[in-house]
CSV table of C-alpha atoms in Angstrom, one decimal:
chain,number,residue,atom,x,y,z
A,1,UNK,CA,35.2,5.1,-34.1
A,2,UNK,CA,31.8,6.5,-34.9
A,3,UNK,CA,30.6,7.3,-38.5
A,4,UNK,CA,32.5,10.0,-39.7
A,5,UNK,CA,35.3,10.5,-37.5
A,6,UNK,CA,38.5,11.1,-39.4
A,7,UNK,CA,41.7,8.2,-38.7
A,8,UNK,CA,44.0,10.7,-38.0
A,9,UNK,CA,47.3,8.2,-38.6
A,10,UNK,CA,50.8,8.0,-35.9
A,11,UNK,CA,53.8,10.0,-37.1
A,12,UNK,CA,56.3,7.9,-35.4
A,13,UNK,CA,59.2,9.7,-36.8
A,14,UNK,CA,57.9,13.4,-34.6
A,15,UNK,CA,58.0,11.5,-31.8
A,16,UNK,CA,60.8,13.8,-29.3
A,17,UNK,CA,59.7,12.5,-25.8
A,18,UNK,CA,59.1,15.4,-24.5
A,19,UNK,CA,58.2,15.4,-20.1
A,20,UNK,CA,60.1,12.4,-19.9
A,21,UNK,CA,62.7,12.5,-17.5
A,22,UNK,CA,65.3,10.0,-17.1
A,23,UNK,CA,67.0,11.5,-14.1
A,24,UNK,CA,70.7,10.8,-14.2
A,25,UNK,CA,73.6,12.1,-16.9
A,26,UNK,CA,73.7,9.1,-19.8
A,27,UNK,CA,77.5,7.8,-18.3
A,28,UNK,CA,75.3,7.3,-15.1
A,29,UNK,CA,72.6,5.3,-17.2
A,30,UNK,CA,75.1,2.7,-19.8
A,31,UNK,CA,76.7,2.0,-16.0
A,32,UNK,CA,72.8,1.0,-14.2
A,33,UNK,CA,72.4,-1.0,-17.4
A,34,UNK,CA,76.3,-2.3,-18.0
A,35,UNK,CA,75.9,-3.7,-13.6
A,36,UNK,CA,72.8,-4.7,-13.7
A,37,UNK,CA,72.9,-6.4,-16.5
A,38,UNK,CA,75.9,-8.6,-15.9
A,39,UNK,CA,75.3,-8.6,-12.4
A,40,UNK,CA,72.1,-7.7,-10.9
A,41,UNK,CA,70.0,-9.9,-12.5
A,42,UNK,CA,72.0,-13.0,-12.3
A,43,UNK,CA,71.4,-16.2,-10.3
A,44,UNK,CA,74.5,-16.2,-8.4
A,45,UNK,CA,74.7,-12.9,-7.5
A,46,UNK,CA,73.4,-13.1,-4.2
A,47,UNK,CA,71.2,-11.0,-1.8
A,48,UNK,CA,72.6,-9.0,-0.3
A,49,UNK,CA,74.9,-7.8,-3.0
A,50,UNK,CA,72.1,-7.1,-5.6
A,51,UNK,CA,70.4,-4.9,-2.9
A,52,UNK,CA,73.6,-2.8,-2.1
A,53,UNK,CA,74.0,-2.3,-6.4
A,54,UNK,CA,70.7,-1.1,-7.0
A,55,UNK,CA,71.3,0.8,-3.2
A,56,UNK,CA,74.8,2.5,-4.9
A,57,UNK,CA,72.7,3.5,-7.9
A,58,UNK,CA,69.8,6.3,-6.0
A,59,UNK,CA,67.5,2.6,-5.0
A,60,UNK,CA,66.1,3.7,-1.6
A,61,UNK,CA,65.6,0.0,0.0
A,62,UNK,CA,64.5,-1.4,3.9
A,63,UNK,CA,66.1,-3.6,5.9
A,64,UNK,CA,64.9,-6.7,5.4
A,65,UNK,CA,63.5,-6.8,1.6
A,66,UNK,CA,64.9,-9.9,0.0
A,67,UNK,CA,65.6,-8.7,-3.9
A,68,UNK,CA,66.0,-12.4,-6.3
A,69,UNK,CA,68.3,-13.2,-9.6
A,70,UNK,CA,66.4,-11.8,-12.6
A,71,UNK,CA,64.2,-9.0,-11.3
A,72,UNK,CA,64.4,-5.8,-13.4
A,73,UNK,CA,64.8,-2.1,-12.3
A,74,UNK,CA,64.8,0.0,-15.5
A,75,UNK,CA,66.0,3.1,-13.4
A,76,UNK,CA,66.5,2.0,-9.6
A,77,UNK,CA,67.4,6.0,-8.9
A,78,UNK,CA,62.9,5.6,-9.3
A,79,UNK,CA,62.3,2.7,-6.8
A,80,UNK,CA,61.8,2.8,-3.4
A,81,UNK,CA,61.0,0.0,-1.5
A,82,UNK,CA,60.1,-0.5,2.7
A,83,UNK,CA,61.7,-3.2,4.8
A,84,UNK,CA,61.0,-6.6,4.5
A,85,UNK,CA,59.0,-6.6,1.3
A,86,UNK,CA,60.2,-9.4,-1.3
A,87,UNK,CA,60.3,-8.7,-5.0
A,88,UNK,CA,59.5,-12.4,-6.7
A,89,UNK,CA,62.4,-13.9,-9.6
A,90,UNK,CA,61.9,-11.6,-12.9
A,91,UNK,CA,59.5,-9.3,-11.8
A,92,UNK,CA,59.8,-6.0,-14.0
A,93,UNK,CA,59.7,-3.1,-12.7
A,94,UNK,CA,59.4,-0.5,-15.7
A,95,UNK,CA,60.2,2.8,-13.8
A,96,UNK,CA,60.4,5.2,-15.8
A,97,UNK,CA,58.5,6.8,-13.2
A,98,UNK,CA,58.3,5.9,-9.4
A,99,UNK,CA,57.6,3.1,-7.9
A,100,UNK,CA,57.2,2.7,-4.5
A,101,UNK,CA,56.8,-0.9,-2.5
A,102,UNK,CA,56.0,-0.9,1.1
A,103,UNK,CA,56.7,-2.4,4.0
A,104,UNK,CA,55.9,-6.0,4.4
A,105,UNK,CA,54.8,-6.3,0.4
A,106,UNK,CA,54.9,-8.8,-1.8
A,107,UNK,CA,55.9,-8.6,-5.8
A,108,UNK,CA,55.7,-12.4,-6.3
A,109,UNK,CA,57.1,-14.2,-9.8
A,110,UNK,CA,56.9,-12.9,-13.5
A,111,UNK,CA,55.6,-9.3,-12.1
A,112,UNK,CA,55.2,-6.4,-14.1
A,113,UNK,CA,55.2,-3.0,-12.7
A,114,UNK,CA,55.0,-0.3,-15.7
A,115,UNK,CA,55.0,3.2,-15.1
A,116,UNK,CA,55.2,3.6,-19.1
A,117,UNK,CA,52.7,4.2,-21.7
A,118,UNK,CA,51.7,6.4,-24.3
A,119,UNK,CA,49.2,8.7,-25.2
A,120,UNK,CA,46.6,7.0,-27.6
A,121,UNK,CA,45.6,10.7,-29.1
A,122,UNK,CA,49.1,11.8,-29.2
A,123,UNK,CA,49.8,12.4,-33.4
A,124,UNK,CA,53.4,11.6,-32.1
A,125,UNK,CA,52.6,8.9,-29.5
A,126,UNK,CA,54.1,11.0,-26.8
A,127,UNK,CA,54.5,9.6,-23.2
A,128,UNK,CA,51.6,8.3,-21.2
A,129,UNK,CA,54.2,7.7,-18.0
A,130,UNK,CA,52.4,7.9,-14.6
A,131,UNK,CA,53.3,6.3,-11.0
A,132,UNK,CA,53.0,3.4,-9.1
A,133,UNK,CA,52.1,2.1,-5.8
A,134,UNK,CA,52.0,-0.6,-4.0
A,135,UNK,CA,51.2,0.1,-0.8
A,136,UNK,CA,51.7,-1.8,3.0
A,137,UNK,CA,51.3,-5.5,3.4
A,138,UNK,CA,49.7,-6.3,-0.5
A,139,UNK,CA,50.5,-8.8,-2.1
A,140,UNK,CA,50.6,-8.8,-5.8
A,141,UNK,CA,50.6,-12.3,-6.7
A,142,UNK,CA,52.7,-14.5,-9.7
A,143,UNK,CA,51.6,-12.9,-14.0
A,144,UNK,CA,50.4,-9.8,-12.7
A,145,UNK,CA,50.6,-6.6,-14.5
A,146,UNK,CA,50.4,-3.6,-12.3
A,147,UNK,CA,49.7,-0.3,-15.0
A,148,UNK,CA,50.8,3.6,-14.7
A,149,UNK,CA,48.7,5.4,-12.2
A,150,UNK,CA,48.2,3.1,-10.2
A,151,UNK,CA,47.7,2.7,-6.2
A,152,UNK,CA,47.3,-1.1,-4.9
A,153,UNK,CA,46.2,-0.3,-1.9
A,154,UNK,CA,46.8,-1.2,2.3
A,155,UNK,CA,46.6,-4.9,2.9
A,156,UNK,CA,45.3,-6.0,-1.1
A,157,UNK,CA,45.8,-8.8,-2.9
A,158,UNK,CA,45.9,-9.0,-6.7
A,159,UNK,CA,45.7,-12.4,-8.1
A,160,UNK,CA,47.1,-14.6,-10.4
A,161,UNK,CA,48.1,-12.8,-14.0
A,162,UNK,CA,45.3,-10.3,-13.0
A,163,UNK,CA,45.5,-6.7,-15.4
A,164,UNK,CA,45.4,-3.3,-13.0
A,165,UNK,CA,44.5,-0.8,-14.5
A,166,UNK,CA,43.1,1.3,-11.6
A,167,UNK,CA,43.4,1.7,-7.9
A,168,UNK,CA,42.5,-1.5,-5.8
A,169,UNK,CA,41.3,-0.1,-2.2
A,170,UNK,CA,42.8,-0.8,0.9
A,171,UNK,CA,42.2,-4.3,1.4
A,172,UNK,CA,40.3,-6.3,-1.7
A,173,UNK,CA,41.2,-8.6,-3.9
A,174,UNK,CA,41.0,-8.2,-7.6
A,175,UNK,CA,40.9,-11.5,-9.7
A,176,UNK,CA,41.9,-12.4,-13.4
A,177,UNK,CA,38.8,-13.2,-16.1
A,178,UNK,CA,38.3,-16.5,-14.7
A,179,UNK,CA,37.1,-18.4,-18.4
A,180,UNK,CA,34.4,-20.2,-19.3
A,181,UNK,CA,34.7,-24.0,-18.5
A,182,UNK,CA,34.3,-25.7,-21.5
A,183,UNK,CA,30.9,-25.2,-24.3
A,184,UNK,CA,30.0,-22.7,-21.7
A,185,UNK,CA,28.2,-19.9,-22.6
């Protein structure tokens, strides 16, 4: 903050959520949360049933795709997954906006693909959402986080625990920052 700049406090009571479309009526949203929590995320739910339920709620999922237990999909009607992709246990697709995952993509365990955010400059903290795209052949490794508006290029690798806030070019490798050696400066 610069000297003399006025600090404006957020007024969360004034939040309207303008510009955000959930994409389905409230009854469908409630039904999805019930089916997701009671069946889709459970370890005992067979993968083919999990995929069938996601498709029944509007997800577009290719052939041979493996979606493991514990995967949380906020809105299936805003999800597209290509052929032969894997989504690992505990991944969270917070897709307030579309998430598009290509073919032969590996989204590893506990990955967060997050299309939602808030405008820090908005006095009422309104949404600032944008899609996430993971192109064909990419790998997003365990516990990585990909934030809204990002495209992971074809055949790119996002390393374990990396935080991605900008587009990753095709074939690039993005790693999490490495800690300093013990006692290092």
